[in-house]
Short mmCIF file of C-alpha atoms in Angstrom, two decimals:
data_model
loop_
_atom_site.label_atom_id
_atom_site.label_comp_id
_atom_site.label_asym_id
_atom_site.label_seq_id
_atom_site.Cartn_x
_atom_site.Cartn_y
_atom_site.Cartn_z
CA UNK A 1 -18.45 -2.94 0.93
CA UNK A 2 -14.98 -3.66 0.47
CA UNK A 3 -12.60 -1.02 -1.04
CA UNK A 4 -9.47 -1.70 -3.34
CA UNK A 5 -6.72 0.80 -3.73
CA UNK A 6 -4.13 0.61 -5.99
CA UNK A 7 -0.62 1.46 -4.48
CA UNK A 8 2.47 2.41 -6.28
CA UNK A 9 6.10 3.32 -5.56
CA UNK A 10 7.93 6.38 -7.48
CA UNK A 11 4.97 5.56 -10.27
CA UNK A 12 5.41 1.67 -10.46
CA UNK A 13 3.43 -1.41 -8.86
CA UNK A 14 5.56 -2.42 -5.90
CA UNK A 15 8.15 -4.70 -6.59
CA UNK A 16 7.60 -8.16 -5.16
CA UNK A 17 10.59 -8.24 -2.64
CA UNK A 18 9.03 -4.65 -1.25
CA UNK A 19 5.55 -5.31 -0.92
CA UNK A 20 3.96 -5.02 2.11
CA UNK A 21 1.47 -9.09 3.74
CA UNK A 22 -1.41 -6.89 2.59
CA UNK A 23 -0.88 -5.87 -1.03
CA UNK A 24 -1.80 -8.13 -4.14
CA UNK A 25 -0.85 -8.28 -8.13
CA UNK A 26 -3.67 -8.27 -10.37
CA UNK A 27 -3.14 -7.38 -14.14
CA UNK A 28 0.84 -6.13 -13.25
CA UNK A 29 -0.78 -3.80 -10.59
CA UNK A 30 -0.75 -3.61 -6.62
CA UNK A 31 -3.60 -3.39 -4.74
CA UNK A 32 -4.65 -3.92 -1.02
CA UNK A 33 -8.27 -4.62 -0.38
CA UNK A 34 -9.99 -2.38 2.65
CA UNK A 35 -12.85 -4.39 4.25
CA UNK A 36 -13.21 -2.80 8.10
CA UNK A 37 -10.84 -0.43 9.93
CA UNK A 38 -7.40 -2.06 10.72
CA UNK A 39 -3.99 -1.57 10.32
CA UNK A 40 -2.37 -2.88 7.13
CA UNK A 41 1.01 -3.47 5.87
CA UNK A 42 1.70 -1.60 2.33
CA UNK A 43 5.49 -1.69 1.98
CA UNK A 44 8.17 -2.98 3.98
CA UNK A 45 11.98 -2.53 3.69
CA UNK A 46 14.24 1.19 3.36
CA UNK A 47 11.81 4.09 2.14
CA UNK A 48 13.90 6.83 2.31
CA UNK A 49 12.79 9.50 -0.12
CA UNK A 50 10.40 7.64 -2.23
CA UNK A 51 7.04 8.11 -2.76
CA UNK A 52 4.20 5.73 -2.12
CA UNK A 53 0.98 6.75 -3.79
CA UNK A 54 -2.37 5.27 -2.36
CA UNK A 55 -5.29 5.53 -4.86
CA UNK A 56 -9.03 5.00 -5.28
CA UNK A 57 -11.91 5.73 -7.32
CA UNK A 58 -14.62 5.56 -4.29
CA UNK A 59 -14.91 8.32 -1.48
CA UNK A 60 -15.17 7.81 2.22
CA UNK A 61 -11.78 6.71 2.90
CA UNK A 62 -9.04 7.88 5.05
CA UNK A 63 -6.12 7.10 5.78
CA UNK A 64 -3.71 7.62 8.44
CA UNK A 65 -0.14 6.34 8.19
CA UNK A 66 2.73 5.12 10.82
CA UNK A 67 6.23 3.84 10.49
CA UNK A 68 8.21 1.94 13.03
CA UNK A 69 11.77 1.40 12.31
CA UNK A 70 14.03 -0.52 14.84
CA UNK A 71 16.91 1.18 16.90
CA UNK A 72 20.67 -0.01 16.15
CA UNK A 73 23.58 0.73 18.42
#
């Protein structure tokens, strides 16, 4: 079935204006729900040295992570 993992930046639920189409609030946490393998939006905006801690209670999962950022000249 579905997993939920909680996701938080520097130790705090992800503030609205950062959060990724994925995540959802629920009880003044962030979560993104995990029903079949796909690609899913987390955070969005300028994560330079931050953290971003992905956690669950249930094993099986894994994750693999990518970043695309845009060129300027």
């Amino acid at each position: 079935g579905p997993i939920e993992l909680e996701v938080r930046v520097e130790g705090e639920p992800v503030p609205l204006r950062e959060r990724g189409r994925h995540l959802f609030e629920r009880e003044g946490r962030t979560f993104v729900r995990v029903d079949r393998p796909r690609m899913v939006t987390l955070v969005q905006g300028e994560f330079s040295k931050r953290r971003v801690r992905v956690r669950t209670e249930r094993a099986g999962l894994r994750i693999y992570s990518f970043a695309f950022t845009g060129c300027v000249s």
